[in-house]
Coordinates of C-alpha atoms in Angstrom, one line a residue:
M218 CA -14.4 -26.9 18.4
S219 CA -15.7 -25.9 15.0
R220 CA -19.3 -26.7 16.1
M221 CA -19.1 -24.2 18.9
T222 CA -20.7 -20.8 18.4
I223 CA -18.4 -17.8 17.9
R224 CA -19.6 -16.5 21.2
W225 CA -18.4 -19.5 23.1
R226 CA -15.1 -19.7 21.1
L227 CA -14.4 -16.0 21.9
T228 CA -15.2 -16.7 25.5
L229 CA -12.8 -19.7 25.7
W230 CA -10.1 -17.8 23.9
Y231 CA -10.5 -14.9 26.2
G232 CA -10.3 -17.2 29.2
A233 CA -7.3 -19.0 27.9
V234 CA -5.4 -15.8 27.2
L235 CA -6.4 -14.4 30.6
A236 CA -5.2 -17.7 32.3
A237 CA -1.9 -17.5 30.6
V238 CA -1.5 -13.8 31.6
L239 CA -2.4 -14.6 35.2
T240 CA 0.0 -17.6 35.3
I241 CA 2.9 -15.5 33.9
F242 CA 2.0 -12.7 36.3
A243 CA 2.0 -15.0 39.3
A244 CA 5.3 -16.7 38.3
T245 CA 6.9 -13.3 37.8
V246 CA 5.8 -11.9 41.1
D247 CA 6.9 -15.1 42.8
L248 CA 10.4 -14.9 41.3
L249 CA 10.7 -11.2 42.1
M250 CA 9.6 -11.9 45.7
I251 CA 12.2 -14.7 46.0
R252 CA 14.9 -12.3 44.7
V253 CA 13.8 -9.4 46.9
I254 CA 13.7 -11.6 50.1
Q255 CA 17.0 -13.2 49.3
Y256 CA 18.6 -9.8 48.7
R257 CA 17.2 -8.4 51.9
T258 CA 18.5 -11.5 53.8
D259 CA 22.0 -11.2 52.2
S260 CA 22.1 -7.5 53.1
N261 CA 21.3 -8.3 56.7
L262 CA 24.0 -11.0 56.8
D263 CA 26.5 -8.6 55.1
G264 CA 25.7 -5.9 57.8
Q265 CA 26.1 -8.3 60.6
L266 CA 29.4 -9.7 59.2
A267 CA 30.7 -6.1 58.8
V268 CA 30.0 -5.5 62.5
I269 CA 31.9 -8.6 63.4
E270 CA 34.8 -7.8 61.1
D271 CA 35.0 -4.3 62.7
Q272 CA 35.2 -5.9 66.1
I273 CA 38.0 -8.2 64.9
G274 CA 39.9 -5.3 63.5
R275 CA 39.8 -3.3 66.7
A276 CA 40.6 -6.2 69.1
E277 CA 44.1 -6.0 70.7
N278 CA 44.4 -9.7 71.3
A279 CA 42.5 -12.9 71.1
D280 CA 41.0 -12.7 74.5
V281 CA 39.6 -9.2 73.9
L282 CA 38.3 -10.5 70.6
R283 CA 36.5 -13.4 72.2
E284 CA 35.0 -11.1 74.8
R285 CA 33.7 -8.6 72.2
L286 CA 32.4 -11.4 69.9
A287 CA 30.5 -13.0 72.8
W288 CA 28.9 -9.7 73.5
Q289 CA 27.9 -9.3 69.9
F290 CA 26.5 -12.8 69.8
A291 CA 24.4 -12.0 72.8
I292 CA 22.8 -8.8 71.5
H293 CA 21.9 -10.3 68.1
P294 CA 20.1 -13.5 68.9
V295 CA 18.4 -13.6 65.5
F296 CA 21.6 -14.4 63.8
E297 CA 23.5 -17.6 64.2
M298 CA 27.2 -16.8 64.3
Q299 CA 30.3 -19.0 64.3
V300 CA 34.1 -18.1 64.4
T301 CA 36.5 -20.9 63.8
E302 CA 40.3 -21.0 63.6
D303 CA 41.7 -22.5 60.4
G304 CA 38.2 -23.7 59.6
D305 CA 38.1 -26.5 62.2
R306 CA 38.7 -25.3 65.7
A307 CA 35.7 -23.4 67.0
W308 CA 36.4 -20.1 68.8
L309 CA 32.9 -19.1 69.4
R310 CA 29.3 -20.1 68.5
S311 CA 25.9 -18.8 69.1
E312 CA 23.9 -20.6 71.8
R313 CA 21.5 -22.5 69.5
I314 CA 24.3 -24.0 67.5
A315 CA 26.7 -24.6 70.3
E316 CA 26.5 -28.3 69.7
S317 CA 26.0 -28.7 66.0
G318 CA 27.8 -25.7 64.7
L319 CA 27.4 -24.3 61.2
P320 CA 28.5 -26.4 58.2
M321 CA 31.6 -25.5 56.3
P322 CA 31.0 -23.6 53.1
A323 CA 30.7 -25.7 49.9
V324 CA 33.3 -23.4 48.3
A325 CA 35.9 -22.1 50.7
P326 CA 36.3 -18.3 50.5
D327 CA 39.8 -17.1 49.5
D328 CA 42.0 -14.9 51.6
H329 CA 41.2 -11.7 49.6
G330 CA 38.0 -10.9 51.4
E331 CA 35.7 -13.0 49.3
Y332 CA 32.1 -13.3 50.5
V333 CA 30.3 -16.7 50.0
H334 CA 26.5 -16.7 50.3
E335 CA 24.7 -20.1 50.2
D336 CA 21.6 -21.9 51.4
V337 CA 22.3 -24.6 54.0
S338 CA 20.5 -26.9 56.3
V339 CA 21.5 -26.6 59.9
P340 CA 20.6 -29.4 62.3
G341 CA 18.0 -28.2 64.8
L342 CA 17.3 -25.0 62.8
G343 CA 16.2 -26.1 59.3
H344 CA 17.0 -24.1 56.2
C345 CA 19.2 -21.1 56.6
R346 CA 21.0 -18.5 54.5
M347 CA 24.7 -18.5 55.4
L348 CA 27.5 -16.0 54.8
S349 CA 31.2 -17.1 55.1
K350 CA 34.3 -15.0 55.0
S351 CA 38.0 -15.6 55.8
I352 CA 39.7 -13.0 57.9
D353 CA 43.4 -13.0 58.8
T354 CA 44.4 -11.6 62.2
P355 CA 47.8 -11.2 63.8
Y356 CA 47.0 -14.0 66.2
A357 CA 44.9 -16.5 64.0
S358 CA 43.4 -17.1 60.6
L359 CA 39.7 -17.0 61.2
L360 CA 36.6 -18.2 59.3
V361 CA 33.7 -16.1 60.3
Q362 CA 30.2 -17.4 59.4
V363 CA 26.8 -15.8 59.9
A364 CA 23.5 -17.6 59.3
L365 CA 19.9 -16.5 59.3
D366 CA 16.8 -18.7 59.5
T367 CA 14.8 -18.5 56.3
E368 CA 11.6 -20.1 57.7
M369 CA 9.9 -16.8 57.9
N370 CA 10.8 -16.0 54.3
E371 CA 9.4 -19.3 53.1
R372 CA 6.3 -18.7 55.1
H373 CA 5.7 -15.4 53.4
L374 CA 6.3 -16.9 50.0
G375 CA 3.8 -19.7 50.9
Q376 CA 1.2 -17.2 51.9
L377 CA 1.7 -15.3 48.6
R378 CA 1.3 -18.5 46.6
D379 CA -1.8 -19.4 48.6
V380 CA -3.3 -16.0 47.6
F381 CA -2.5 -16.6 43.9
L382 CA -4.0 -20.2 44.0
S383 CA -7.1 -19.2 45.8
T384 CA -7.9 -16.0 43.9
G385 CA -6.7 -17.1 40.5
P386 CA -9.6 -19.5 39.7
I387 CA -12.2 -17.1 41.1
L388 CA -10.8 -14.3 38.8
L389 CA -10.7 -16.7 35.9
L390 CA -14.3 -17.7 36.3
A391 CA -15.4 -14.1 36.8
A392 CA -13.5 -13.2 33.6
L393 CA -15.1 -16.0 31.6
G394 CA -18.5 -14.8 32.7
C395 CA -17.6 -11.2 31.7
G396 CA -16.1 -12.5 28.4
Y397 CA -19.3 -14.4 27.6
L398 CA -21.4 -11.2 28.2
L399 CA -19.1 -9.1 26.2
A400 CA -19.1 -11.6 23.3
W401 CA -22.9 -11.7 23.5
K402 CA -23.1 -7.9 23.4
A403 CA -20.6 -7.6 20.6
L404 CA -22.3 -10.3 18.4
S405 CA -25.9 -9.3 19.0
P406 CA -25.8 -6.8 16.0
V407 CA -24.6 -9.7 13.9
E408 CA -27.6 -11.8 14.8
K409 CA -29.8 -8.8 14.1
L410 CA -28.1 -8.4 10.7
A411 CA -28.6 -12.1 9.9
A412 CA -32.3 -11.9 10.8
E413 CA -32.8 -9.0 8.5
A414 CA -30.8 -10.7 5.7
Q415 CA -33.0 -13.8 6.0
Q416 CA -36.1 -11.7 5.2
I417 CA -34.6 -10.5 1.9
T418 CA -35.7 -13.1 -0.7
A419 CA -35.7 -13.0 -4.5
T420 CA -39.1 -11.2 -4.4
R421 CA -38.0 -8.7 -1.8
L422 CA -34.7 -7.5 -3.2
D423 CA -35.8 -3.8 -2.7
R424 CA -35.1 -4.1 1.0
R425 CA -31.8 -3.2 2.6
L426 CA -30.0 -3.9 5.8
A427 CA -29.9 -1.2 8.5
T428 CA -26.6 0.5 9.1
P429 CA -26.8 2.4 12.4
N430 CA -23.1 3.2 12.3
P431 CA -21.8 2.9 8.8
D432 CA -18.1 3.6 9.8
D433 CA -17.6 0.6 12.1
E434 CA -16.9 -3.0 11.1
L435 CA -20.5 -4.1 11.1
G436 CA -21.5 -0.9 9.2
R437 CA -19.0 -1.8 6.5
L438 CA -20.3 -5.3 6.4
A439 CA -23.9 -4.1 6.1
R440 CA -22.9 -1.7 3.3
T441 CA -21.1 -4.5 1.5
L442 CA -24.1 -6.7 1.7
N443 CA -26.4 -3.9 0.6
G444 CA -24.2 -3.4 -2.4
M445 CA -24.3 -7.1 -3.2
I446 CA -28.1 -7.0 -2.8
A447 CA -28.3 -4.0 -5.1
R448 CA -26.3 -5.8 -7.7
L449 CA -28.5 -8.9 -7.4
E450 CA -31.6 -6.7 -7.8
R451 CA -30.2 -5.2 -11.0
S452 CA -29.2 -8.7 -12.3
F453 CA -32.6 -10.1 -11.5
G454 CA -34.2 -7.1 -13.2
E455 CA -32.1 -7.6 -16.3
I456 CA -32.8 -11.3 -16.4
Q457 CA -36.6 -10.6 -16.0
R458 CA -36.5 -8.0 -18.7
F459 CA -34.3 -10.2 -21.0
T460 CA -36.7 -13.2 -20.4
A461 CA -39.7 -11.0 -21.2
D462 CA -38.1 -9.5 -24.3
A463 CA -37.0 -12.9 -25.5
A464 CA -40.4 -14.4 -25.0
H465 CA -42.0 -11.5 -26.9
E466 CA -39.5 -11.8 -29.8
L467 CA -40.1 -15.6 -30.0
R468 CA -43.8 -15.3 -29.7
S469 CA -44.2 -12.9 -32.7
P470 CA -42.7 -15.2 -35.4
L471 CA -44.4 -18.2 -33.9
A472 CA -47.8 -16.5 -34.0
A473 CA -47.1 -15.5 -37.6
L474 CA -46.2 -19.1 -38.5
R475 CA -49.4 -20.4 -36.8
S476 CA -51.6 -17.8 -38.5
E477 CA -50.2 -18.5 -41.9
A478 CA -50.6 -22.2 -41.4
E479 CA -54.2 -21.9 -40.2
V480 CA -55.2 -19.5 -43.0
T481 CA -53.6 -21.7 -45.6
L482 CA -55.4 -24.8 -44.3
M483 CA -58.8 -23.2 -44.2
T484 CA -59.4 -23.7 -48.0
D485 CA -57.9 -25.6 -50.8
R486 CA -55.3 -23.6 -52.7
E487 CA -53.2 -23.7 -55.8
P488 CA -49.7 -25.2 -55.5
A489 CA -48.2 -21.8 -56.1
E490 CA -50.0 -20.4 -53.1
Y491 CA -48.8 -23.2 -50.9
R492 CA -45.3 -22.5 -52.2
R493 CA -45.5 -18.8 -51.3
T494 CA -46.8 -19.7 -47.8
L495 CA -44.0 -22.2 -47.2
E496 CA -41.4 -19.6 -48.4
S497 CA -42.9 -17.1 -46.0
M498 CA -42.8 -19.6 -43.2
L499 CA -39.2 -20.5 -44.0
E500 CA -38.3 -16.8 -43.7
E501 CA -39.8 -16.7 -40.2
I502 CA -38.0 -19.9 -39.3
E503 CA -34.7 -18.4 -40.4
H504 CA -35.4 -15.4 -38.3
L505 CA -36.1 -17.7 -35.3
T506 CA -32.9 -19.5 -36.0
R507 CA -30.9 -16.3 -35.9
L508 CA -32.7 -15.1 -32.8
T509 CA -32.0 -18.4 -30.9
T510 CA -28.4 -18.4 -32.1
N511 CA -27.9 -14.9 -30.7
L512 CA -29.6 -15.7 -27.5
L513 CA -27.5 -18.8 -27.1
Y514 CA -24.3 -16.7 -27.6
L515 CA -25.4 -14.1 -25.0
C516 CA -26.2 -16.8 -22.5
R517 CA -22.8 -18.3 -23.0
E518 CA -21.3 -14.9 -22.5
D519 CA -23.3 -14.4 -19.3
A520 CA -22.2 -17.9 -18.1
L521 CA -18.5 -16.7 -18.7
V522 CA -17.8 -19.6 -21.1
K523 CA -14.1 -19.2 -21.8
P524 CA -13.4 -18.5 -25.5
S525 CA -10.5 -19.9 -27.5
F526 CA -8.0 -17.0 -27.6
E527 CA -4.9 -17.1 -29.7
D528 CA -2.8 -14.7 -31.7
L529 CA -4.5 -13.7 -35.0
R530 CA -3.9 -11.1 -37.7
L531 CA -6.8 -8.6 -37.4
D532 CA -6.0 -7.0 -40.7
V533 CA -6.3 -10.3 -42.5
L534 CA -9.6 -11.1 -40.7
V535 CA -11.0 -7.6 -41.7
Q536 CA -10.1 -8.0 -45.3
D537 CA -11.6 -11.5 -45.4
V538 CA -14.9 -10.5 -43.8
T539 CA -15.2 -7.4 -45.9
E540 CA -14.7 -9.4 -49.0
H541 CA -17.5 -11.8 -48.0
M542 CA -19.9 -9.0 -47.2
R543 CA -19.2 -7.2 -50.4
A544 CA -21.8 -9.3 -52.3
V545 CA -24.4 -8.6 -49.6
A546 CA -23.9 -4.9 -49.9
A547 CA -23.9 -5.1 -53.7
E548 CA -27.3 -7.0 -53.6
A549 CA -28.7 -4.0 -51.6
G550 CA -27.4 -1.6 -54.2
Q551 CA -24.6 -0.3 -51.8
R552 CA -20.9 0.1 -52.1
L553 CA -18.7 -1.6 -49.4
V554 CA -15.3 0.0 -49.3
L555 CA -12.2 -1.2 -47.5
K556 CA -10.2 2.0 -46.6
E557 CA -6.6 1.7 -47.5
P558 CA -4.1 1.3 -46.0
I559 CA -5.0 -1.5 -43.6
A560 CA -2.7 -1.6 -40.6
A561 CA -1.1 -5.0 -40.1
C562 CA -1.5 -5.9 -36.5
V563 CA -2.0 -9.0 -34.3
V564 CA -4.6 -9.3 -31.5
Y565 CA -5.0 -12.0 -28.9
G566 CA -8.5 -13.0 -29.4
D567 CA -11.1 -15.5 -30.6
S568 CA -11.4 -15.6 -34.4
D569 CA -15.1 -16.6 -34.4
Q570 CA -16.1 -13.9 -32.0
L571 CA -14.2 -11.1 -33.8
R572 CA -15.6 -12.3 -37.1
R573 CA -19.1 -12.3 -35.6
L574 CA -18.5 -8.7 -34.4
L575 CA -17.5 -7.4 -37.8
L576 CA -20.2 -9.3 -39.6
N577 CA -22.8 -7.8 -37.2
L578 CA -21.5 -4.2 -37.7
I579 CA -21.4 -4.5 -41.5
D580 CA -24.8 -6.3 -41.6
N581 CA -26.4 -3.4 -39.5
A582 CA -24.8 -0.9 -41.9
V583 CA -26.3 -2.7 -44.9
K584 CA -29.8 -2.9 -43.3
Y585 CA -30.0 0.8 -42.4
T586 CA -28.2 2.3 -45.4
P587 CA -30.4 3.2 -48.5
A588 CA -29.5 2.0 -52.0
D589 CA -26.6 3.9 -53.6
G590 CA -25.2 4.4 -50.1
E591 CA -21.7 3.7 -49.0
I592 CA -20.2 1.6 -46.2
R593 CA -16.6 2.0 -45.3
V594 CA -14.4 -0.3 -43.2
G595 CA -11.0 0.7 -41.8
L596 CA -8.3 -0.5 -39.5
E597 CA -5.6 1.5 -37.8
F598 CA -2.8 0.6 -35.4
R599 CA -1.3 3.0 -33.0
Q600 CA 0.4 2.8 -29.5
D601 CA -0.4 -0.9 -29.0
R602 CA -4.1 -0.3 -29.8
A603 CA -6.0 -1.5 -32.9
T604 CA -8.9 0.7 -34.0
L605 CA -11.6 -0.9 -36.2
V606 CA -14.1 1.5 -37.8
V607 CA -17.3 0.7 -39.7
E608 CA -19.2 3.8 -41.0
D609 CA -22.1 4.2 -43.3
T610 CA -24.1 6.9 -45.0
G611 CA -27.4 5.4 -43.6
I612 CA -30.4 6.9 -41.9
G613 CA -28.5 7.5 -38.6
I614 CA -29.7 7.3 -35.0
A615 CA -31.1 10.1 -32.9
A616 CA -28.9 11.2 -30.0
E617 CA -31.4 10.2 -27.3
H618 CA -31.2 6.6 -28.4
I619 CA -27.5 6.2 -28.5
P620 CA -27.0 5.6 -24.7
H621 CA -29.4 2.7 -25.0
I622 CA -28.4 1.3 -28.3
F623 CA -26.3 -1.6 -26.9
K624 CA -29.1 -2.9 -24.7
R625 CA -30.6 -6.2 -25.6
F626 CA -33.8 -6.0 -27.7
Y627 CA -33.7 -2.2 -27.6
R628 CA -36.0 -0.7 -30.3
I629 CA -35.5 2.8 -31.5
D630 CA -38.9 3.8 -32.7
S631 CA -41.7 2.6 -34.9
A632 CA -40.9 5.0 -37.7
R633 CA -37.5 3.4 -38.2
P634 CA -37.8 0.6 -40.8
R635 CA -37.7 -2.8 -39.2
K636 CA -35.9 -5.4 -41.2
S637 CA -37.2 -9.0 -41.0
S638 CA -33.8 -10.4 -40.1
A639 CA -33.2 -7.9 -37.2
T640 CA -33.2 -9.6 -33.8
G641 CA -32.3 -6.5 -31.6
L642 CA -29.3 -8.4 -30.3
G643 CA -26.5 -7.6 -32.8
L644 CA -25.0 -4.6 -31.1
S645 CA -25.3 -6.3 -27.6
I646 CA -23.3 -9.1 -29.0
C647 CA -20.7 -6.7 -30.4
Q648 CA -20.3 -5.0 -27.0
A649 CA -20.0 -8.4 -25.3
V650 CA -17.2 -9.4 -27.8
A651 CA -15.4 -6.2 -27.3
K652 CA -15.4 -6.5 -23.5
S653 CA -14.3 -10.1 -23.6
H654 CA -11.2 -9.0 -25.6
H655 CA -10.5 -6.2 -23.1
G656 CA -11.5 -3.7 -25.7
A657 CA -14.2 -1.0 -26.1
I658 CA -16.9 -0.1 -28.6
E659 CA -18.3 3.3 -29.3
L660 CA -21.1 4.5 -31.6
K661 CA -21.5 8.0 -33.1
S662 CA -24.4 8.8 -35.3
E663 CA -26.4 11.7 -36.8
P664 CA -29.8 11.3 -38.3
G665 CA -29.7 11.6 -42.1
V666 CA -25.9 11.6 -42.2
G667 CA -24.8 8.1 -41.1
T668 CA -23.4 6.1 -38.3
R669 CA -19.8 5.4 -37.2
V670 CA -18.9 2.5 -34.9
I671 CA -15.4 2.4 -33.4
C672 CA -13.9 -0.7 -31.8
T673 CA -10.5 -0.7 -30.0
F674 CA -8.5 -3.7 -28.9
P675 CA -5.1 -4.3 -27.4
A676 CA -2.8 -5.3 -30.2
R677 CA 0.8 -5.5 -31.3
A678 CA 2.6 -4.9 -34.6
V679 CA 3.2 -7.8 -36.9
E680 CA 6.7 -9.2 -36.4
P681 CA 8.9 -10.3 -39.4
G682 CA 9.6 -13.9 -39.7
R683 CA 7.5 -17.0 -39.3
R684 CA 6.1 -16.3 -35.8
D685 CA 2.9 -14.7 -37.2
E686 CA 2.2 -17.2 -39.9
A687 CA 0.0 -19.1 -37.4
A688 CA -1.8 -15.8 -36.6
T689 CA -2.5 -15.3 -40.3
A690 CA -4.0 -18.8 -40.5
A691 CA -6.1 -18.3 -37.3
A692 CA -7.6 -15.1 -38.8
L693 CA -8.8 -17.0 -41.9
Q694 CA -10.5 -19.7 -39.9
A695 CA -14.2 -19.5 -40.8

């Protein structure tokens, strides 16, 4: 069944449902016809019995009654009638049952005018519908029975069933054919959609599926597929740009390493010159190491590698990282200040990732803040949100660059001093860390004034007791 096409499965389901409906319809009509015919037969028997009962009521004596009943029997040959006294002595019978008589009722009617209808088999006549009633008269206790042959009724029912049996299969076959055509008509747009989708490859992601009626089911499916193709096109574009940027960033230090090595090997040099060349090459190698580390981190983020989340004291982590970076800022002639008070709060996050985020922000501030500048780090907690702020008095960023500042390998301009250790991935990593912690990151800057980076995370207040001791230890894990 699963190997059948949807068209055939729809056709078979349609045929099965229609066959069930036709069967139920035929059975219902058959039962209704049986009830209607039986009701009409019983009504005729009731009418005839009422006539006989009227004759019995008006007869002055038994002889007159016999005479009137004989006359009634003669003018209604369709009915088989029988009158017996005390249920065994026959008074009068119709001509066709003069010898066999009508059978006694299975349940004798009582003396209170009860009517008993039943189906009986009469010798020489076949199946009959019979009505029995007891009538007390001044001269005898009579059992009056009237029967009607049901052969005609059965013949009519048989003809009706023959019509159902002969036309039912024809209607079912015709319905299956119509169902197959309807399924083919309904599914033809799907086949057209599939053919168009097959033509969209990785190199032709600019194409879209046609949506003649965007409001019907196929139109919604086409719009959904078009949306998916658009997302794939953006993702492919980002991957291509990322690959090109990464190749460019890797090629530059490799070319520098090669040039330095070739120039150095062209002539014999003093040991001090070899040492300077090796130090320069080591600096480029360190840059390559940082670049590949950052690329590896972003690749893991793109691959949705699950980080190790746990409760950790963000205030302790901020103090620890700031203390470590204080020496770096001092070496650059800057002041790194931890704004007091630091709000004590706990976030559910990855210690390594949050540490990397704060290190990147402070490192950026150190790189682009002149000597004698100041870098301030603060942490606030309000309404279940922790707000981490890193601000500096550096060279700042022009407004037109801020919307693109979190893009990978984004370069602001050639006039901006480029640090040898910059990889162009630091802020991209910060944004990825913030998103993975269900937080947000925002950058505000003004050229010549400084830059302010604000990160917010879901957090809770530190609870008294020993519960947050593990969170404190987690924050200090390096």
